[in-house]
mmCIF file of C-alpha atoms and ligand atoms in Angstrom:
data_model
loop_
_atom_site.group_PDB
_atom_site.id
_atom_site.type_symbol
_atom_site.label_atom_id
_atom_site.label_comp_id
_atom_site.label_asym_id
_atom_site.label_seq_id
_atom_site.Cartn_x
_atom_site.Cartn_y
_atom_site.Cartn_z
ATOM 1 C CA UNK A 1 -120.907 -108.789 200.017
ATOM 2 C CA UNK A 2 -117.309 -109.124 200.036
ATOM 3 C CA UNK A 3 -115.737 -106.514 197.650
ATOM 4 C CA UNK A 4 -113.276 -107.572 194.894
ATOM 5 C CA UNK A 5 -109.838 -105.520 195.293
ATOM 6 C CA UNK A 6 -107.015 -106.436 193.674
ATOM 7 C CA UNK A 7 -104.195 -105.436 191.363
ATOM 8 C CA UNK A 8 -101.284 -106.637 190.080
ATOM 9 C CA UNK A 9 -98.841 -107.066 186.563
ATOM 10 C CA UNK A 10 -99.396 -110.270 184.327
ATOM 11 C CA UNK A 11 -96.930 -111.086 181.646
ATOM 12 C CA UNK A 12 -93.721 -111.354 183.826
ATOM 13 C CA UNK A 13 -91.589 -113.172 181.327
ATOM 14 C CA UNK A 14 -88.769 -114.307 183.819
ATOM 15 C CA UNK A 15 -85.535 -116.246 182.164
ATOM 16 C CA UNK A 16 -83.426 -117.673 184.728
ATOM 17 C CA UNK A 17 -80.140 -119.886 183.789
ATOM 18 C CA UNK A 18 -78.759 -122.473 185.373
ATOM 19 C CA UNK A 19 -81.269 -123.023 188.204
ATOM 20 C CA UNK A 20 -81.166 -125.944 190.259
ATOM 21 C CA UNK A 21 -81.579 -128.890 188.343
ATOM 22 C CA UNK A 22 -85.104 -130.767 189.330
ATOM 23 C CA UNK A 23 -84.195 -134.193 190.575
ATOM 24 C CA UNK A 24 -85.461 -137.562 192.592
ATOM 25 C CA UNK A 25 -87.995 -137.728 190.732
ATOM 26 C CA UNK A 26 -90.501 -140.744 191.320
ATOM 27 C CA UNK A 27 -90.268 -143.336 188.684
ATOM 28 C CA UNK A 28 -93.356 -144.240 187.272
ATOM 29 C CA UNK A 29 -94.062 -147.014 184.097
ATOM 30 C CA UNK A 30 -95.862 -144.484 181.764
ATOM 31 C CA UNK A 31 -93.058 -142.119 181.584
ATOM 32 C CA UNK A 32 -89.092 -141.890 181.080
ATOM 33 C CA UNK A 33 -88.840 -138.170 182.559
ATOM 34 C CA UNK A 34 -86.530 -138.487 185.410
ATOM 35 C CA UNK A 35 -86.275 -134.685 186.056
ATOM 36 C CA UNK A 36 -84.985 -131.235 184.277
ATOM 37 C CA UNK A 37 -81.793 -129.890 184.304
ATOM 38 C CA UNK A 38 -83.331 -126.357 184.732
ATOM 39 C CA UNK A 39 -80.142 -124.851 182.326
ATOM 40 C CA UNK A 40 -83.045 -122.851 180.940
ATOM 41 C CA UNK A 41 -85.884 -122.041 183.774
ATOM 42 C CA UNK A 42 -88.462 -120.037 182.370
ATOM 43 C CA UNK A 43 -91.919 -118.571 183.141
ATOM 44 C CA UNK A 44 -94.529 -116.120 182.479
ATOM 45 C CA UNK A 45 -95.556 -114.907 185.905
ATOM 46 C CA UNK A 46 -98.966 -112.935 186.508
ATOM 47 C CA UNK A 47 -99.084 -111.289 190.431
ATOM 48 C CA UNK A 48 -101.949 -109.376 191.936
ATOM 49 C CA UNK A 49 -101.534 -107.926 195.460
ATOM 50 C CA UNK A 50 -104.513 -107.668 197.687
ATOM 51 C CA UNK A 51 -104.504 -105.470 201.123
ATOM 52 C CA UNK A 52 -107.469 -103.002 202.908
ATOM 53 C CA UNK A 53 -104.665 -99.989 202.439
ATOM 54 C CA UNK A 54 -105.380 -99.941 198.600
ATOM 55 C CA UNK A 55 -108.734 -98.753 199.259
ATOM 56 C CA UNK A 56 -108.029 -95.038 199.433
ATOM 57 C CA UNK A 57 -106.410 -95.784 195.395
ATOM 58 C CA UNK A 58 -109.541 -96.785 194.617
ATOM 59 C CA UNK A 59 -111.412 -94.458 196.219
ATOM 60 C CA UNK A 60 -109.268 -91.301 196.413
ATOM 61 C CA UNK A 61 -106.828 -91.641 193.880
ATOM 62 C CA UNK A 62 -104.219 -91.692 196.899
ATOM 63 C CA UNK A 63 -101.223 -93.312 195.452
ATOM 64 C CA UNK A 64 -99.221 -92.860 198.659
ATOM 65 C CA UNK A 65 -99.738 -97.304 199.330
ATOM 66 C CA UNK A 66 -99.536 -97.693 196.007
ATOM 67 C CA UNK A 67 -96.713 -100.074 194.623
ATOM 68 C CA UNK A 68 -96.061 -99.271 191.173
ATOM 69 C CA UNK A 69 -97.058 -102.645 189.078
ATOM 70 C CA UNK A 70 -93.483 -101.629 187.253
ATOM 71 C CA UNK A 71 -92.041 -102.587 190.772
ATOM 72 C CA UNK A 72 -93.548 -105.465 191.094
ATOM 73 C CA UNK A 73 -92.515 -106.530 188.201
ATOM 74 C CA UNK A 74 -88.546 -105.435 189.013
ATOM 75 C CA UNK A 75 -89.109 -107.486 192.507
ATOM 76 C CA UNK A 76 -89.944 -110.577 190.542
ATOM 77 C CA UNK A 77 -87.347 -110.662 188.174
ATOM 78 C CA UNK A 78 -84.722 -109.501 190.601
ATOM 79 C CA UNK A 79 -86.011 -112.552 193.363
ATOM 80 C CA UNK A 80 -85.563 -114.870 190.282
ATOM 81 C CA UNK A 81 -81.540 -114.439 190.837
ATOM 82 C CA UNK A 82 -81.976 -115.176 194.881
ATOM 83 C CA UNK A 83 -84.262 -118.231 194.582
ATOM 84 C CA UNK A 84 -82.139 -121.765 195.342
ATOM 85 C CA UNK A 85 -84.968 -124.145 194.168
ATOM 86 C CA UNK A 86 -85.367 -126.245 191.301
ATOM 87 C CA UNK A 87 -89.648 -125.580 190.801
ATOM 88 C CA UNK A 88 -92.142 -123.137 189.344
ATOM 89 C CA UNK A 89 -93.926 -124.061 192.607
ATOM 90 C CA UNK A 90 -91.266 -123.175 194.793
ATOM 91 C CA UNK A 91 -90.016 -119.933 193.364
ATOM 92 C CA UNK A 92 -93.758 -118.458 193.135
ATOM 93 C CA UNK A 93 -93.932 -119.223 197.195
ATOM 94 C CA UNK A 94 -90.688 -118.105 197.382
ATOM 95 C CA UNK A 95 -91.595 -114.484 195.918
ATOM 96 C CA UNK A 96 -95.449 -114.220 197.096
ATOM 97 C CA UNK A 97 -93.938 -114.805 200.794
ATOM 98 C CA UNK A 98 -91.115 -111.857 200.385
ATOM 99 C CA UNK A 99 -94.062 -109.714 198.736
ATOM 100 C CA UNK A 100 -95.392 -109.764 202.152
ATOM 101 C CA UNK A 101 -92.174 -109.767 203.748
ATOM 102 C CA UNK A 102 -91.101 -106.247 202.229
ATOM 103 C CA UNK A 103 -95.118 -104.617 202.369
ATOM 104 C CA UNK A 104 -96.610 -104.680 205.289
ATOM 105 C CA UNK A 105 -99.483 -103.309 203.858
ATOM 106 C CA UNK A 106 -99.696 -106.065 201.793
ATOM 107 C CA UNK A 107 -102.199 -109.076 202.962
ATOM 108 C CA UNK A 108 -102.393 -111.368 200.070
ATOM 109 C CA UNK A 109 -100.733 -111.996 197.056
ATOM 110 C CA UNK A 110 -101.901 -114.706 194.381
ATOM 111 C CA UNK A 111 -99.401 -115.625 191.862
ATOM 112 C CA UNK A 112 -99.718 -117.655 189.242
ATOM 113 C CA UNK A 113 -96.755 -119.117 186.205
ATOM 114 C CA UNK A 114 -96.985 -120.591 183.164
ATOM 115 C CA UNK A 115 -93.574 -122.396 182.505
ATOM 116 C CA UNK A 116 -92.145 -121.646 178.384
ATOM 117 C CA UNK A 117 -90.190 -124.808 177.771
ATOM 118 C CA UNK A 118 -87.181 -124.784 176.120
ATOM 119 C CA UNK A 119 -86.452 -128.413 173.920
ATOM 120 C CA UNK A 120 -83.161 -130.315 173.932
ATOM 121 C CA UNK A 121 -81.410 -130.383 170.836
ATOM 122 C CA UNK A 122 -78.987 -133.504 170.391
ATOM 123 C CA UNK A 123 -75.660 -132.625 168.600
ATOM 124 C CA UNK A 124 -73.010 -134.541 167.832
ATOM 125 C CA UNK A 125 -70.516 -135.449 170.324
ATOM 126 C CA UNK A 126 -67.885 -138.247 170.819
ATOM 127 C CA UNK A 127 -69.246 -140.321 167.609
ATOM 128 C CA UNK A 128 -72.934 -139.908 168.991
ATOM 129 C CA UNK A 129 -76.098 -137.313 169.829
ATOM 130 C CA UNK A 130 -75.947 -135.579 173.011
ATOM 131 C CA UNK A 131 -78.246 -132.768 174.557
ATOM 132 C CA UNK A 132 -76.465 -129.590 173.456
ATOM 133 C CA UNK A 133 -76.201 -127.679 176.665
ATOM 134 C CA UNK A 134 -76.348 -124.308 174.734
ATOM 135 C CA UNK A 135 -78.735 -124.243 172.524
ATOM 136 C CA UNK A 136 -82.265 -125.044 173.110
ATOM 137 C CA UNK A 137 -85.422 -124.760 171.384
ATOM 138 C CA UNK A 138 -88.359 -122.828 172.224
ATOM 139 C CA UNK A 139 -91.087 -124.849 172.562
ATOM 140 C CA UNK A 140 -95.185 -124.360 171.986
ATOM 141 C CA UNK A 141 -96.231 -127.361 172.734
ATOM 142 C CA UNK A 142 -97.987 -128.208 176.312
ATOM 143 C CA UNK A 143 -96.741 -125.550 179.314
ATOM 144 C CA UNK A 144 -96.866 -126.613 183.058
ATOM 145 C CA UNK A 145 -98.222 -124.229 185.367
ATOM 146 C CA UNK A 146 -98.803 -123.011 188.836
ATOM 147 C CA UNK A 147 -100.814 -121.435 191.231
ATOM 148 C CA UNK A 148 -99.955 -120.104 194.977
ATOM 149 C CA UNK A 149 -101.750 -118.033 197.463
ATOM 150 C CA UNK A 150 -99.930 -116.369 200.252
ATOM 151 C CA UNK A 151 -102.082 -114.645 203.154
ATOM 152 C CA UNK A 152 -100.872 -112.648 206.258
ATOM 153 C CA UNK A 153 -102.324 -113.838 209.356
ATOM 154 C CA UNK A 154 -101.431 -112.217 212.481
ATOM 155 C CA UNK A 155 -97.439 -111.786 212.741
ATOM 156 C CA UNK A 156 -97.479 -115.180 210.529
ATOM 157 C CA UNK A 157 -97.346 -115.266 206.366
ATOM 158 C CA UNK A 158 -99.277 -118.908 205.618
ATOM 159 C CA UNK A 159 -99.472 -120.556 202.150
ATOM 160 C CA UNK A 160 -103.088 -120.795 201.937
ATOM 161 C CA UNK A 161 -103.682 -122.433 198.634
ATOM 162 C CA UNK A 162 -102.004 -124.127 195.865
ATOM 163 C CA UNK A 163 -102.508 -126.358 192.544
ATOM 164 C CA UNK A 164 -100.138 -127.017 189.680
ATOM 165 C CA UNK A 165 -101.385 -127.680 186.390
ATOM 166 C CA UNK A 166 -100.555 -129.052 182.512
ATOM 167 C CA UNK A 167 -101.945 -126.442 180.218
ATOM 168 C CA UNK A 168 -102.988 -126.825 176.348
ATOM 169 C CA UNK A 169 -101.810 -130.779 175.992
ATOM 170 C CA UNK A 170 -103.089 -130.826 172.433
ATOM 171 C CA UNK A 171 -103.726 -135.124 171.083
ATOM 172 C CA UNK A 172 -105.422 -136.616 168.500
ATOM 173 C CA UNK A 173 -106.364 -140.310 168.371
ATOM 174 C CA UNK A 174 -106.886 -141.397 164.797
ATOM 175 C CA UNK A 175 -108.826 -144.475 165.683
ATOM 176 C CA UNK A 176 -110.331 -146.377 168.531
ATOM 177 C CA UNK A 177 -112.555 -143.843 170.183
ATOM 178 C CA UNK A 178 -116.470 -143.908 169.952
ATOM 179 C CA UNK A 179 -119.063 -141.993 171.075
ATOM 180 C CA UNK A 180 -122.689 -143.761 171.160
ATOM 181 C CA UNK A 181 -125.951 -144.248 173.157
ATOM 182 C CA UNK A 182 -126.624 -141.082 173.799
ATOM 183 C CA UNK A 183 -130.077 -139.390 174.172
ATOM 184 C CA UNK A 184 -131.609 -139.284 170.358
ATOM 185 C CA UNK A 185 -135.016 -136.937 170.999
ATOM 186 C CA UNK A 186 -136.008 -134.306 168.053
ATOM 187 C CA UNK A 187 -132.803 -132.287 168.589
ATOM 188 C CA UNK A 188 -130.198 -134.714 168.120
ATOM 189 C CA UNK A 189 -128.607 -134.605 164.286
ATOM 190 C CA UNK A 190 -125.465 -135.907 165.500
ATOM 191 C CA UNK A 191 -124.583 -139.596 163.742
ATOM 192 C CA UNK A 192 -123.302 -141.943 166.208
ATOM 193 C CA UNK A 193 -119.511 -143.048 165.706
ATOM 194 C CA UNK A 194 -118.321 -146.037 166.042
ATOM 195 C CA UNK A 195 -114.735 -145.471 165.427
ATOM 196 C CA UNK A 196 -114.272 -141.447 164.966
ATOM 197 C CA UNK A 197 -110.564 -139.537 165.042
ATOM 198 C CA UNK A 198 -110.849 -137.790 168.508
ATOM 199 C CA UNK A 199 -108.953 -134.790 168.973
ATOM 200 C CA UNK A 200 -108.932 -133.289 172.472
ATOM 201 C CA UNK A 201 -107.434 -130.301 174.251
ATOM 202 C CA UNK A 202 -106.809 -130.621 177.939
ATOM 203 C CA UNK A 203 -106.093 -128.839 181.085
ATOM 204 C CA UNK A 204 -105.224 -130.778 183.968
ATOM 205 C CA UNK A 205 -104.456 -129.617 188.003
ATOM 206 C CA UNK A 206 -103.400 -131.486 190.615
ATOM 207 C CA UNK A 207 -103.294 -130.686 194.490
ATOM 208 C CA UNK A 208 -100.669 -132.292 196.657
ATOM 209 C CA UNK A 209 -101.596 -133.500 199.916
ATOM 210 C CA UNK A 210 -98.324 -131.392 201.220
ATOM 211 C CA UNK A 211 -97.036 -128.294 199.824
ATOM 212 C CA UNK A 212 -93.538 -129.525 200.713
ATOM 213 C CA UNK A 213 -93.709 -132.055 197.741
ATOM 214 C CA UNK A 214 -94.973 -129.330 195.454
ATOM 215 C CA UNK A 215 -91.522 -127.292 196.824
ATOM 216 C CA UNK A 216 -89.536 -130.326 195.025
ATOM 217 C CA UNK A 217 -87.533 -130.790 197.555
ATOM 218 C CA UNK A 218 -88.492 -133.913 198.869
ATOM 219 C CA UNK A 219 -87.508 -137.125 197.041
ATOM 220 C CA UNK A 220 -90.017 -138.717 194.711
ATOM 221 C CA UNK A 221 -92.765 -135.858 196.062
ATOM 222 C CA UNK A 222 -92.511 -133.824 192.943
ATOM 223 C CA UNK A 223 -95.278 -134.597 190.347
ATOM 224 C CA UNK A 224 -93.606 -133.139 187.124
ATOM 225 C CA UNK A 225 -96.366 -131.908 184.776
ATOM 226 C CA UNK A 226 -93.899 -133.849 181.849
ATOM 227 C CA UNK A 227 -95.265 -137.163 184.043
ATOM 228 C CA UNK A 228 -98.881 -135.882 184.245
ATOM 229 C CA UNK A 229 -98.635 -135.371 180.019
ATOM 230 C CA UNK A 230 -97.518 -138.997 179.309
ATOM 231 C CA UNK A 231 -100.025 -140.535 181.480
ATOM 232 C CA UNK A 232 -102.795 -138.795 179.784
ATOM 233 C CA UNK A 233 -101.591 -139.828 176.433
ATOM 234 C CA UNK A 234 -100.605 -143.523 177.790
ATOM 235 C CA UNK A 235 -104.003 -143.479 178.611
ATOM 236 C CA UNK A 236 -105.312 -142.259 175.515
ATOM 237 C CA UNK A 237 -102.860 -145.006 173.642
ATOM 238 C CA UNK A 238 -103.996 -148.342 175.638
ATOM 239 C CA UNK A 239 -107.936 -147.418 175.767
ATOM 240 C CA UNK A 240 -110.489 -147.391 173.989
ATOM 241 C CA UNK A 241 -112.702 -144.621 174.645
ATOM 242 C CA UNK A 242 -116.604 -144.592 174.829
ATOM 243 C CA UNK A 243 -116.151 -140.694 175.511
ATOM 244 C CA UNK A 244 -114.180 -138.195 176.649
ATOM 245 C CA UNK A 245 -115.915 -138.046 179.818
ATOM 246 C CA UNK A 246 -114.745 -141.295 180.568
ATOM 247 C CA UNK A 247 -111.576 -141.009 178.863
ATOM 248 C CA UNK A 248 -110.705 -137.948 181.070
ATOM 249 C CA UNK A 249 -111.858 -140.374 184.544
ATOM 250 C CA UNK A 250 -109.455 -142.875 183.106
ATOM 251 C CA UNK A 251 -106.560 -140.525 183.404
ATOM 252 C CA UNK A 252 -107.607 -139.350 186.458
ATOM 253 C CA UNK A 253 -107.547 -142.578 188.235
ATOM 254 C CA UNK A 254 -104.620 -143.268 186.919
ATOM 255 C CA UNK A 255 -102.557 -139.773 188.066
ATOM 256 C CA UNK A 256 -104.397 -140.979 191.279
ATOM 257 C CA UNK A 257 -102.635 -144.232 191.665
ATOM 258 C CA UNK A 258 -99.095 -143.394 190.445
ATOM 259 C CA UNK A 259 -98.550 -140.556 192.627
ATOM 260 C CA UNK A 260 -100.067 -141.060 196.290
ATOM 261 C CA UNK A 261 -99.151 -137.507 197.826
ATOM 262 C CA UNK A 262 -101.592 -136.119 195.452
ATOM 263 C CA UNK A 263 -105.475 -135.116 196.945
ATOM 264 C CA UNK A 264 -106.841 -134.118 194.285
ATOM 265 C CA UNK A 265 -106.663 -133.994 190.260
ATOM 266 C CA UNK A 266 -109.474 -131.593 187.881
ATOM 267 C CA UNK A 267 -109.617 -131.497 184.147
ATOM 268 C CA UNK A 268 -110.979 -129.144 181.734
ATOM 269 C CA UNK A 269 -111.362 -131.074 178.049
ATOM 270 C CA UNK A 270 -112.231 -129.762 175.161
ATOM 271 C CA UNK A 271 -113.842 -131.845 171.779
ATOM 272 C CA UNK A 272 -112.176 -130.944 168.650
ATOM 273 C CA UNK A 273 -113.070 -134.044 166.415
ATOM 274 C CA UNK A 274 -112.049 -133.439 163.002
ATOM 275 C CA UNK A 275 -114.813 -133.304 160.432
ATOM 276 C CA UNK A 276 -114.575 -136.447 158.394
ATOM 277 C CA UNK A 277 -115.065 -135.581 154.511
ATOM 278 C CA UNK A 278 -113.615 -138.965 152.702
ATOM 279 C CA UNK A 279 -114.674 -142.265 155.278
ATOM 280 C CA UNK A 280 -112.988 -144.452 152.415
ATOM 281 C CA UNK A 281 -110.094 -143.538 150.181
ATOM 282 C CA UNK A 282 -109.993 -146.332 147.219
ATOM 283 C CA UNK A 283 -105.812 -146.602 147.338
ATOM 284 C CA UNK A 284 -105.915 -146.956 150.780
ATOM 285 C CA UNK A 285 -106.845 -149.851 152.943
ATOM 286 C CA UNK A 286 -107.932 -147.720 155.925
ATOM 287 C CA UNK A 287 -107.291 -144.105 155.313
ATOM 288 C CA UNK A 288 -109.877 -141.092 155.977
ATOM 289 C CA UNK A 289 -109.535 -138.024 155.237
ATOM 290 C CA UNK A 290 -110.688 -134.905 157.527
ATOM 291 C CA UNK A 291 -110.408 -131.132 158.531
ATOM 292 C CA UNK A 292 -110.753 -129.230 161.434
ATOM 293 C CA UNK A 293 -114.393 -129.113 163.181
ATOM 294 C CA UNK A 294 -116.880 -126.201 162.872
ATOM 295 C CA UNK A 295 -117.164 -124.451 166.021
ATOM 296 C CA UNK A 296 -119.032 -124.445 168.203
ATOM 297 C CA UNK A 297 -117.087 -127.049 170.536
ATOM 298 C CA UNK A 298 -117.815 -128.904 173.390
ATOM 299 C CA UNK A 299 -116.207 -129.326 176.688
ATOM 300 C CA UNK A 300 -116.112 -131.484 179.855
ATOM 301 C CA UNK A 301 -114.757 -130.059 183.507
ATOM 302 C CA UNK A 302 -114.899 -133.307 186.232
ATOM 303 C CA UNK A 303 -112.629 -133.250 189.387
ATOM 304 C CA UNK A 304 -111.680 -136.332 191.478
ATOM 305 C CA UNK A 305 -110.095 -137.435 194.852
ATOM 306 C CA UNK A 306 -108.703 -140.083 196.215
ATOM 307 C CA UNK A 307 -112.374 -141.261 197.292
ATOM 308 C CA UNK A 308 -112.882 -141.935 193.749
ATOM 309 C CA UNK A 309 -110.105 -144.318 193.650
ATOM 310 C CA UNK A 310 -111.126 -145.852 196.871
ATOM 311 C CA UNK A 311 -114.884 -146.398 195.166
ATOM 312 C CA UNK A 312 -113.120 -147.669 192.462
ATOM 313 C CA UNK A 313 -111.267 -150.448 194.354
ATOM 314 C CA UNK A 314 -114.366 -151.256 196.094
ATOM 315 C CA UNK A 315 -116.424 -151.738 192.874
ATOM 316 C CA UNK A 316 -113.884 -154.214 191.062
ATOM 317 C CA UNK A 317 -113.462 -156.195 194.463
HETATM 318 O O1 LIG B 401 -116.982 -137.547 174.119
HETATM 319 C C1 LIG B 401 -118.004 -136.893 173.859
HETATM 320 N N1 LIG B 401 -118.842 -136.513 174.864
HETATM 321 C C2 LIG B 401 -119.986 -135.780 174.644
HETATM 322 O O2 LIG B 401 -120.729 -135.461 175.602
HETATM 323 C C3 LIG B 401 -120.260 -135.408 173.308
HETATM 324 N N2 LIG B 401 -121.269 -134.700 172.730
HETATM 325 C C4 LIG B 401 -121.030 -134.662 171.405
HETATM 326 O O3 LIG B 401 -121.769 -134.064 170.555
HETATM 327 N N3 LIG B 401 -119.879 -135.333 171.108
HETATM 328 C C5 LIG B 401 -119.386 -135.819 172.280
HETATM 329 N N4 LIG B 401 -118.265 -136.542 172.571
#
């Protein structure tokens, strides 16, 4: 059995201003993002370094390999000053590779980000609302994330894996979702719902078919997880759903079609459906009233590829 060795720092909080802005972005009819001016480029950055030579820390308690997780964290935040790219995607490769660059004893580094955003606020300027380009606020909605795995091979250091991802898109739906036909045996208390408020958390990744578009360097090759978060609830809007299985297929297919370069696309959902206490409300021609669910909650992981699209165009041929 392989052994596990790793180790690493997690909550890098790296605050970079004035990066490159994010631009070319591909124009798609869901969404009006067209890029980020990257005046504020944030992220919380979590590293672990793998390598044989750590054994004897392990083992031993031989420190003489041993780069201090303090370091790491110093090399991070100082690379965040040298990096001339405009992604989370790109500055993680960016560091992972020099990781390996300055240790030789270093093999492999997986690094991961979780991108804080930071909110335009419009102030007034020449008789109308503009962006301030000071201030911003922070933000805790939705974050975008990313993923990158950096391996030595030979003389060579070789991106071996990536994925970006949408983290913690939190929407509710306050009609037009169902959820019926299920199995009813001697277990089943749930009612079925015809028309129930559906409140879902997601996570969503996406693989490109070539790191280079994931760099954002190339024009309209950069999926921007602000693109992947307006399909979903676009989606969401224009459906209605007979779960959240299918609901979460929907969105899939769609990322699928609007951005080509992309392989593959995985969600994680979770079911918060609020609790309905008043179906009817006399004063009110349709209003409910509800409050959050009881745990336990459930959830739904499904991944697709392009061969799901493909079936799909088969199947409505
Ligand atoms: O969209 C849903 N899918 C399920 O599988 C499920 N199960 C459940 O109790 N509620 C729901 N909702």
């Amino acid at each position: 059995m392989k052994r596990t060795m790793s180790y690493g720092k997690a909550d890098v909080w790296v605050y970079r201003t004035y990066a490159k802005p994010l631009t070319e972005i591909r124009n798609i009819p869901e969404s009006t993002f067209s890029g980020r001016k990257n005046i504020l480029f944030g992220m919380n950055v979590k590293v672990a370094v793998e390598g044989e030579a750590f054994f004897s820390s392990f083992k031993d308690g031989d420190n003489t390999l041993v780069v201090a997780t303090d370091s790491m964290k110093n090399f991070i935040l100082k690379h965040a000053g040298d990096y001339q790219g405009a992604t989370q995607e790109g500055f993680l490769e960016f560091v992972s590779h020099r990781f390996l660059e300055t240790y030789s004893h270093m093999t492999g580094i997986i690094i991961s980000g979780e991108q804080i955003s930071f909110e335009e606020l419009p102030v007034p300027t020449n008789g109308s609302f503009e962006p301030s380009p000071l201030v911003f606020r922070y933000s805790l909605n939705e974050q975008a994330g990313a993923t990158i795995e950096v391996k030595r091979k030979k003389d060579e250091i070789i991106t071996t894996n990536h994925l970006s991802s949408l983290k913690g898109l939190k929407l509710i739906k306050v009609k037009g979702s169902s959820f019926y036909g299920y199995v009813k045996d001697e277990y089943t208390t749930l009612p079925e719902s015809f028309d129930r408020p559906l409140f879902i958390f997601l996570n969503i990744d996406w693989r490109y078919n070539d790191l280079e578009d994931a760099r954002g360097n190339t024009p309209d090759g950069y999926v921007a997880a602000e693109q992947v978060r307006d399909i979903a609830y676009t989606v969401f809007h224009e459906e209605n759903s007979p779960s959240i299985q299918n609901l979460i297929y929907r969105i899939g297919t769609r990322i699928l079609e609007r951005f080509p370069q992309l392989v593959e696309v995985c969600f994680e959902s979770n079911n918060r459906t609020w609790e309905t206490i008043l179906d009817e409300i006399p004063a009110s021609q349709e209003g409910k009233v509800f409050t959050e669910p009881r745990p336990p909650y459930g959830f739904q992981c499904f991944s697709m590829t392009r061969d799901d699209l493909d079936a799909n165009e088969e199947s409505s041929k």
